[in-house]
mmCIF file of C-alpha atoms in Angstrom:
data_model
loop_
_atom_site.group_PDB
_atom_site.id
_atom_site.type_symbol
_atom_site.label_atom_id
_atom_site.label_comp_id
_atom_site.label_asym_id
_atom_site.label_seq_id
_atom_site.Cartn_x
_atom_site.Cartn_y
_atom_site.Cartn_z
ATOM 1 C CA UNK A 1 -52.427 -133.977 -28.049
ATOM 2 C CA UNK A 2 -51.912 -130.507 -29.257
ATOM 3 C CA UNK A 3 -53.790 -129.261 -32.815
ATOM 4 C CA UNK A 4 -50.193 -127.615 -33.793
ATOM 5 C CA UNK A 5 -47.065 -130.434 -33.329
ATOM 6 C CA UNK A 6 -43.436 -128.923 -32.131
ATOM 7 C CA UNK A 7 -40.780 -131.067 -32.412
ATOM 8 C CA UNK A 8 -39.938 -131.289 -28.580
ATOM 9 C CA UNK A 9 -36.685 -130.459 -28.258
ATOM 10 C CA UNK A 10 -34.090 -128.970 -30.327
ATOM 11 C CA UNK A 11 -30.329 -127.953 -30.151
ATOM 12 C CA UNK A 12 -27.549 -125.740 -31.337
ATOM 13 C CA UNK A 13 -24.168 -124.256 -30.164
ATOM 14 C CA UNK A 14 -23.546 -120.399 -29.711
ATOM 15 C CA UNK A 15 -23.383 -118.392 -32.959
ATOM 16 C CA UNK A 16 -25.615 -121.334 -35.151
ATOM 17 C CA UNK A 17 -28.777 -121.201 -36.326
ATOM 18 C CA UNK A 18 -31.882 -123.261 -35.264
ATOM 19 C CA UNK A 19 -35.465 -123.753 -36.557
ATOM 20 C CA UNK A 20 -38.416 -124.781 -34.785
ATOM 21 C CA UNK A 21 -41.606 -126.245 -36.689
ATOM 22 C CA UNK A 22 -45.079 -125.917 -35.816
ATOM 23 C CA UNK A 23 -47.085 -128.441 -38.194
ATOM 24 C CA UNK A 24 -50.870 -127.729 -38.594
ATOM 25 C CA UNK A 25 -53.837 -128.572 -39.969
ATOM 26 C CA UNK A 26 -56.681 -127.063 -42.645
ATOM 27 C CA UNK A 27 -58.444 -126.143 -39.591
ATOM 28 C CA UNK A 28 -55.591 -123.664 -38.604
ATOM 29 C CA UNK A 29 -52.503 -122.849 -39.883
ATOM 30 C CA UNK A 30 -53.176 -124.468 -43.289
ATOM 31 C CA UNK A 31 -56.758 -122.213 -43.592
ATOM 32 C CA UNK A 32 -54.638 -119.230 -43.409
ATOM 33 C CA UNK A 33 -54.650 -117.888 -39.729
ATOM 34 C CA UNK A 34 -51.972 -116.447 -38.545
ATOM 35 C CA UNK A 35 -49.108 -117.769 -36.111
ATOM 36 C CA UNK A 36 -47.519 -116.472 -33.115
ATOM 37 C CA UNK A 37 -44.629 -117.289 -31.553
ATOM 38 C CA UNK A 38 -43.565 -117.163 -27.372
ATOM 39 C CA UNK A 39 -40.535 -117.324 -25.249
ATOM 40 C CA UNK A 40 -40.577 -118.865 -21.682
ATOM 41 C CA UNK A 41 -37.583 -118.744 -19.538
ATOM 42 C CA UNK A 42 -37.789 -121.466 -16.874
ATOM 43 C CA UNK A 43 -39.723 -119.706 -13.929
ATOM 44 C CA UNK A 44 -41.669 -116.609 -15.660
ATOM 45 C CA UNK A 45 -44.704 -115.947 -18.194
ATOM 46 C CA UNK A 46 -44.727 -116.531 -22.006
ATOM 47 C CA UNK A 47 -43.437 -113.514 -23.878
ATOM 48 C CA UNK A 48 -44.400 -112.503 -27.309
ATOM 49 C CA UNK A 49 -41.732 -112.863 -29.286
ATOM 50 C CA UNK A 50 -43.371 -113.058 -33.026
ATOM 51 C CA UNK A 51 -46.936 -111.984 -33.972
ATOM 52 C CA UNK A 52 -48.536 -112.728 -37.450
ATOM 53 C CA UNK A 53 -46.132 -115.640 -38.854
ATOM 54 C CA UNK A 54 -43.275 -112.674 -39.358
ATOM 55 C CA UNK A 55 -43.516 -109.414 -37.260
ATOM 56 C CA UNK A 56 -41.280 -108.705 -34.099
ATOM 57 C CA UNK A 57 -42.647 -106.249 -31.611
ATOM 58 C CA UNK A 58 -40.131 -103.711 -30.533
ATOM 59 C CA UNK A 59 -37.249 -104.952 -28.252
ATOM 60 C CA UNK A 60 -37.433 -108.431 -30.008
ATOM 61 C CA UNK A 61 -33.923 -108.869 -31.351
ATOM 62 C CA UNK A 62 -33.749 -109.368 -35.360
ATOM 63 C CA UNK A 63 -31.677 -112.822 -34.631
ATOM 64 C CA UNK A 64 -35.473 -113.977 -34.575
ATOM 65 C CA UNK A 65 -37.990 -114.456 -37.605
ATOM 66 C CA UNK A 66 -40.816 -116.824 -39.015
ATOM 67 C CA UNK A 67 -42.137 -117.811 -41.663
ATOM 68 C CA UNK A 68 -44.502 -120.036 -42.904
ATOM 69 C CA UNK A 69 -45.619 -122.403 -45.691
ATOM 70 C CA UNK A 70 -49.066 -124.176 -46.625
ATOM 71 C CA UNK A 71 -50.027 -125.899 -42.939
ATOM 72 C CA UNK A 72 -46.701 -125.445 -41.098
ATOM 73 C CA UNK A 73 -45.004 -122.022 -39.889
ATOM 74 C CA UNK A 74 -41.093 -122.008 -38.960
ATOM 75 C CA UNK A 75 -39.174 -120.443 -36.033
ATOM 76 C CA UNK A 76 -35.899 -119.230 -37.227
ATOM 77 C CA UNK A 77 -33.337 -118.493 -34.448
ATOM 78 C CA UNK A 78 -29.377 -117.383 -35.535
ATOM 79 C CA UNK A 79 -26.388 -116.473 -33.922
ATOM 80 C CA UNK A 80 -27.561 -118.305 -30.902
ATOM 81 C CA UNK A 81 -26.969 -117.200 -27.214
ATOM 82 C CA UNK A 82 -27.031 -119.007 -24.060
ATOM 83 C CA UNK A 83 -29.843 -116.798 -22.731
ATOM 84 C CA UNK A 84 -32.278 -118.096 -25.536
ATOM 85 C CA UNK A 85 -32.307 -121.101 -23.661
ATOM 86 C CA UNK A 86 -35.667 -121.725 -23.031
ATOM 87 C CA UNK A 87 -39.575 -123.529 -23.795
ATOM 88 C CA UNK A 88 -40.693 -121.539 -27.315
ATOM 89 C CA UNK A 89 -44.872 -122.054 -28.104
ATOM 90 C CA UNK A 90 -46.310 -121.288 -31.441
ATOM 91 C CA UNK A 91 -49.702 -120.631 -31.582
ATOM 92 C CA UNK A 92 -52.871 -119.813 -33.704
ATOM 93 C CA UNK A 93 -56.615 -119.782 -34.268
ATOM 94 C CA UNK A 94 -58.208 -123.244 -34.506
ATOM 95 C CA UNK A 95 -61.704 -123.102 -36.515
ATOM 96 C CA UNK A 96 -62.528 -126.685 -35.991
ATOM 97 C CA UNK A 97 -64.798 -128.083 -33.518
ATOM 98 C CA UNK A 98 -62.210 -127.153 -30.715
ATOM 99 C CA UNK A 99 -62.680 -123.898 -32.216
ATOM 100 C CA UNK A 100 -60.762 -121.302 -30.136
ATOM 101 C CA UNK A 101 -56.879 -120.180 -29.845
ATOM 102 C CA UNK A 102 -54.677 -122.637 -29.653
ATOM 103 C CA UNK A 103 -50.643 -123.323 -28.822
ATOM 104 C CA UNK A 104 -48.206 -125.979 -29.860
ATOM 105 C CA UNK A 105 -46.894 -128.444 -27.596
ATOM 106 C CA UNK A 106 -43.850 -126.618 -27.318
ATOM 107 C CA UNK A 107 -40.342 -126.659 -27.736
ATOM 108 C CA UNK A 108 -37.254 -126.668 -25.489
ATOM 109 C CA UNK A 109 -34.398 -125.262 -26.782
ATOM 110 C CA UNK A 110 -31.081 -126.007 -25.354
ATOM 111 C CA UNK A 111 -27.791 -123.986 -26.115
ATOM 112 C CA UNK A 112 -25.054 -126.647 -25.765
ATOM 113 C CA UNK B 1 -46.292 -100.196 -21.134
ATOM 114 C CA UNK B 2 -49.089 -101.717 -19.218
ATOM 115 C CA UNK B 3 -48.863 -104.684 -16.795
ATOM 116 C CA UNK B 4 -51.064 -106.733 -15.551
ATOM 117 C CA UNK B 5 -51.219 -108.561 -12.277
ATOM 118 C CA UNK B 6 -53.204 -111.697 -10.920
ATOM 119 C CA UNK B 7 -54.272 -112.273 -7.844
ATOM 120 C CA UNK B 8 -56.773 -114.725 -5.665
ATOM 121 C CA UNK B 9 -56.383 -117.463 -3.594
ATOM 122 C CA UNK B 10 -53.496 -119.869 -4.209
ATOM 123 C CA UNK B 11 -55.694 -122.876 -2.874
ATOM 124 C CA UNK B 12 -59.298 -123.912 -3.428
ATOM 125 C CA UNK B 13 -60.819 -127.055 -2.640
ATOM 126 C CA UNK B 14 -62.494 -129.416 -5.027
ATOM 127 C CA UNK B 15 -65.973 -128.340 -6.562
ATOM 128 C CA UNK B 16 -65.079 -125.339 -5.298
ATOM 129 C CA UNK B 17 -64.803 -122.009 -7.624
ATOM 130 C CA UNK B 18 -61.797 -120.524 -8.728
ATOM 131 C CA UNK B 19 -61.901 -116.921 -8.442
ATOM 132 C CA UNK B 20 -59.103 -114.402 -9.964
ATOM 133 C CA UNK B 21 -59.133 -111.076 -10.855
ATOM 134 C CA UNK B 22 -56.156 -109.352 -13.171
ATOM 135 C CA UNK B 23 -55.235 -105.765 -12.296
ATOM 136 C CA UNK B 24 -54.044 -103.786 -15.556
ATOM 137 C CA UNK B 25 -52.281 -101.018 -14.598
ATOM 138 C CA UNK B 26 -49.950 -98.118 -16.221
ATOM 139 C CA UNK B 27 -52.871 -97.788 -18.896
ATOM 140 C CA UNK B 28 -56.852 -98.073 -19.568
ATOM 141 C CA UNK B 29 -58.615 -101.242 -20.104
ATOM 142 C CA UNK B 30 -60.551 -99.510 -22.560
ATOM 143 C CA UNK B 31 -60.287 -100.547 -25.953
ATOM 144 C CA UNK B 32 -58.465 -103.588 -25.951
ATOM 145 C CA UNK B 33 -59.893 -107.515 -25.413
ATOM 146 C CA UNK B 34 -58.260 -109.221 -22.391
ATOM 147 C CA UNK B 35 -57.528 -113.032 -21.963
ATOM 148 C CA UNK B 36 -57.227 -115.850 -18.870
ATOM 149 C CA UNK B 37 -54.978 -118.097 -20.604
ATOM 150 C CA UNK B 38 -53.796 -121.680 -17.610
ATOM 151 C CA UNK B 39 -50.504 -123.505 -18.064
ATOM 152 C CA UNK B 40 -50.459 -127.236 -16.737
ATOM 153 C CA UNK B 41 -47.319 -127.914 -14.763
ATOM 154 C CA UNK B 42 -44.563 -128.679 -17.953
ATOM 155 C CA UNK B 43 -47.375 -128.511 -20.584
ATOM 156 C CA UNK B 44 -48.678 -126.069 -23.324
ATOM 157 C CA UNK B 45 -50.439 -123.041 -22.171
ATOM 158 C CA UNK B 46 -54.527 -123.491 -22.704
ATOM 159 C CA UNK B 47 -56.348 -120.096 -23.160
ATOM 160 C CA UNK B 48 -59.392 -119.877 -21.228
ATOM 161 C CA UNK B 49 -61.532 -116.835 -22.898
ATOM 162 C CA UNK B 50 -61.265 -113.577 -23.262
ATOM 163 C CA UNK B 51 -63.798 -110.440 -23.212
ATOM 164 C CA UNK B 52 -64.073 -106.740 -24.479
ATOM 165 C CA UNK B 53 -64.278 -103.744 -22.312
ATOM 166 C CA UNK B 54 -67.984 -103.453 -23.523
ATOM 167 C CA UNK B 55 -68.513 -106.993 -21.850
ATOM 168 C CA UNK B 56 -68.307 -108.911 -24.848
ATOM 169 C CA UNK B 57 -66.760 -112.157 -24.630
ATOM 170 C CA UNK B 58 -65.757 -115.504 -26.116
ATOM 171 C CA UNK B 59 -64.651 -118.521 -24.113
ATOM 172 C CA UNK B 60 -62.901 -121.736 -25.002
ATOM 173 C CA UNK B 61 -65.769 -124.069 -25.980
ATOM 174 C CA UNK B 62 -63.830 -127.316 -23.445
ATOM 175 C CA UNK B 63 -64.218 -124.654 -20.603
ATOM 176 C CA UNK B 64 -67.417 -122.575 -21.696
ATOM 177 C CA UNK B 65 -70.053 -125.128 -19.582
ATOM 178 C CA UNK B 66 -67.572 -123.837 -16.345
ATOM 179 C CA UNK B 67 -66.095 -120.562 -17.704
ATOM 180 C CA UNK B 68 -67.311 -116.975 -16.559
ATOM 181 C CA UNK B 69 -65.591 -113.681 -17.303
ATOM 182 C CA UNK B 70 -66.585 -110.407 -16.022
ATOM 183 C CA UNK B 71 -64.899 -106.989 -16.410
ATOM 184 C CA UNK B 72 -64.997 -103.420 -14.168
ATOM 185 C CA UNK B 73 -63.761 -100.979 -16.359
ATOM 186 C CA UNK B 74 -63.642 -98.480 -13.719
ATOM 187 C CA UNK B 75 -61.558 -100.386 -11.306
ATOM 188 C CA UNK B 76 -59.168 -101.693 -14.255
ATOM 189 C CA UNK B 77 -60.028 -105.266 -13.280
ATOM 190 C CA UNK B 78 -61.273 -108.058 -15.274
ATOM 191 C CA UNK B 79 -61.971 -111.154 -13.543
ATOM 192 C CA UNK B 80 -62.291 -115.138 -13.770
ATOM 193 C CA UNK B 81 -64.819 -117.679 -12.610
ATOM 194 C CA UNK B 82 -63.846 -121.416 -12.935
ATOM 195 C CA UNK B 83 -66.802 -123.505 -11.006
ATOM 196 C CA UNK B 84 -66.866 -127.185 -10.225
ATOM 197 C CA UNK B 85 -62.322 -127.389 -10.018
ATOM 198 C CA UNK B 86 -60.715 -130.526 -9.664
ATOM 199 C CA UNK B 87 -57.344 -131.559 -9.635
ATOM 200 C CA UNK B 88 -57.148 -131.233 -13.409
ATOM 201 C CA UNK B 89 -57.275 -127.638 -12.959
ATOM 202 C CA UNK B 90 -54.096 -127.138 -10.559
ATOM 203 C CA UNK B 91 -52.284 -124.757 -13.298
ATOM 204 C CA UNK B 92 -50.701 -121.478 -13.359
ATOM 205 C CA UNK B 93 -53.216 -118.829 -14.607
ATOM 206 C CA UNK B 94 -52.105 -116.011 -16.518
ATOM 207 C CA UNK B 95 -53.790 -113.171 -17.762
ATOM 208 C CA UNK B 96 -52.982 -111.075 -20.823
ATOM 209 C CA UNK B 97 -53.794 -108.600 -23.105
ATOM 210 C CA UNK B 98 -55.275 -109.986 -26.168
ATOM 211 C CA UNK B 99 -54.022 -108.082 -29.778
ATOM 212 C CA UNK B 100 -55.575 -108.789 -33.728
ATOM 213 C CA UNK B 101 -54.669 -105.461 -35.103
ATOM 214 C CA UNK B 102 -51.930 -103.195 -34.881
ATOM 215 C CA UNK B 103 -52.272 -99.743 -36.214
ATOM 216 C CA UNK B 104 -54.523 -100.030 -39.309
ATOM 217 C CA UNK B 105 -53.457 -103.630 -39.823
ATOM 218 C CA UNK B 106 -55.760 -106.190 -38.964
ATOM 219 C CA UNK B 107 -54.838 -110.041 -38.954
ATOM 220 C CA UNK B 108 -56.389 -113.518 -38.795
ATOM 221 C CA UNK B 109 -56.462 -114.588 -35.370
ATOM 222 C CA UNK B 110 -55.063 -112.702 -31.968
ATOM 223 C CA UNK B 111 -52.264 -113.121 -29.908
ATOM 224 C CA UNK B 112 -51.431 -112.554 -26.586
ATOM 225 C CA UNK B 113 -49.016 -109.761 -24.946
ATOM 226 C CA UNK B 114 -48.029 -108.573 -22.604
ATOM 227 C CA UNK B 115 -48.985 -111.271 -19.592
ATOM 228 C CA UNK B 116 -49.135 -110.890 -15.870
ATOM 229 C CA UNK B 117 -46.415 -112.855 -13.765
ATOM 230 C CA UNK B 118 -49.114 -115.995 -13.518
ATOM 231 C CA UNK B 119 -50.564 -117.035 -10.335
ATOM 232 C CA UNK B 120 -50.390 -121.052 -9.360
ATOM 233 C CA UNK B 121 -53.360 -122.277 -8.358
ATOM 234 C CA UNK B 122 -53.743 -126.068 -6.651
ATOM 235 C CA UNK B 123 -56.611 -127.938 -6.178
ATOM 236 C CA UNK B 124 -56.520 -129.669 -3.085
ATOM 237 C CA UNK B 125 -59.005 -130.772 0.071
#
């Protein structure tokens, strides 16, 4: 059971918008660490594709954001594409006895 | 933009150790904290540790009893230990570059990027 809860599995058609949740606790999210969000196309590595709740590294199209409020932090995705199907991971700093970094359960996205 | 690359064996036997090293190349492993981060077969990646050029390090306290890290700064190499395997810990492992501040901005907890292609590993007599 992960410390940050995705729901696991959302949907959209092309050109709508989707959100994913990531639902901490006091120990992470809600005590004010940051969150992180990944991309993973079936077959290859996690990519970065939000650091620090809000901030897109360069290449990262704009049709992506976050955001977050009190213990939970959003994915936002619009004007959806077929290629953005894939598994999408937030994660975040755990101060609790697990104590270390730590990713959500993870979410699979399917364009319809 | 540097890339990393894992390699070791593919297969190691129970109570065996799992050895990997991760090759960063097109840039210096100077300066930056570097990760082994293992993804279960359809699951949630789990990161493993991570440690400074200097040799400072900081490992996930599930793993830490099993868990070393070492890094040759002159080879561009950093390298993972996993002793005592069992099936359990068939995964992919990745390794990654490990960021908490950009520029002058630092923030509350790291992230990882970018990662290496991820090697599988199966435990297996």
């Amino acid at each position: 059971q992960s410390v940050l809860t995705q729901p696991p599995s959302v949907s959209g058609a092309p050109g709508q918008r989707v959100t994913i949740s990531c639902t901490g606790t006091s120990a992470n999210i809600g005590a004010g660490y940051d969150i992180h969000w990944y991309q993973q196309l079936p077959g290859t590595a996690p990519k970065l594709l939000i650091y620090a709740t809000s901030n897109r590294p360069s290449g990262v199209p704009d049709r992506f954001s976050g955001s977050r409020s009190g213990s939970s932090a959003s994915l936002a995705i619009t004007g959806l594409q077929p290629e953005d199907e894939a598994d999408y991971y937030c994660q975040s700093y755990d101060s609790s006895l697990t104590g270390s970094r730590v990713f959500g359960g993870g979410t699979k996205l399917t364009v319809l | 933009q540097v890339q990393l690359q894992e390699s070791g064996p593919g297969l190691v036997k129970p109570s065996q150790t799992l050895s990997l090293d991760c090759t960063v190349s097109v840039g210096s492993i100077r300066g930056y904290y570097w990760s082994w981060i293992r993804q279960f077969p359809g699951k949630r990646p789990e990161w493993i540790g991570q440690i400074f050029h200097t040799g400072d390090k900081t490992y996930n306290p599930s793993l830490q009893s099993r868990v070393t890290i070492s890094i040759d700064t002159p080879r561009n190499q950093f390298s993972l230990k996993l002793s005592s395997v069992t099936a359990a810990d068939t995964a992919i492992y990745y390794c990654a570059r490990t960021w908490s501040c950009v520029g002058e901005t630092c923030y509350s907890g790291d992230w990882f990027d970018p990662w290496g292609q991820g090697i599988l590993v199966t435990v297996s007599s």
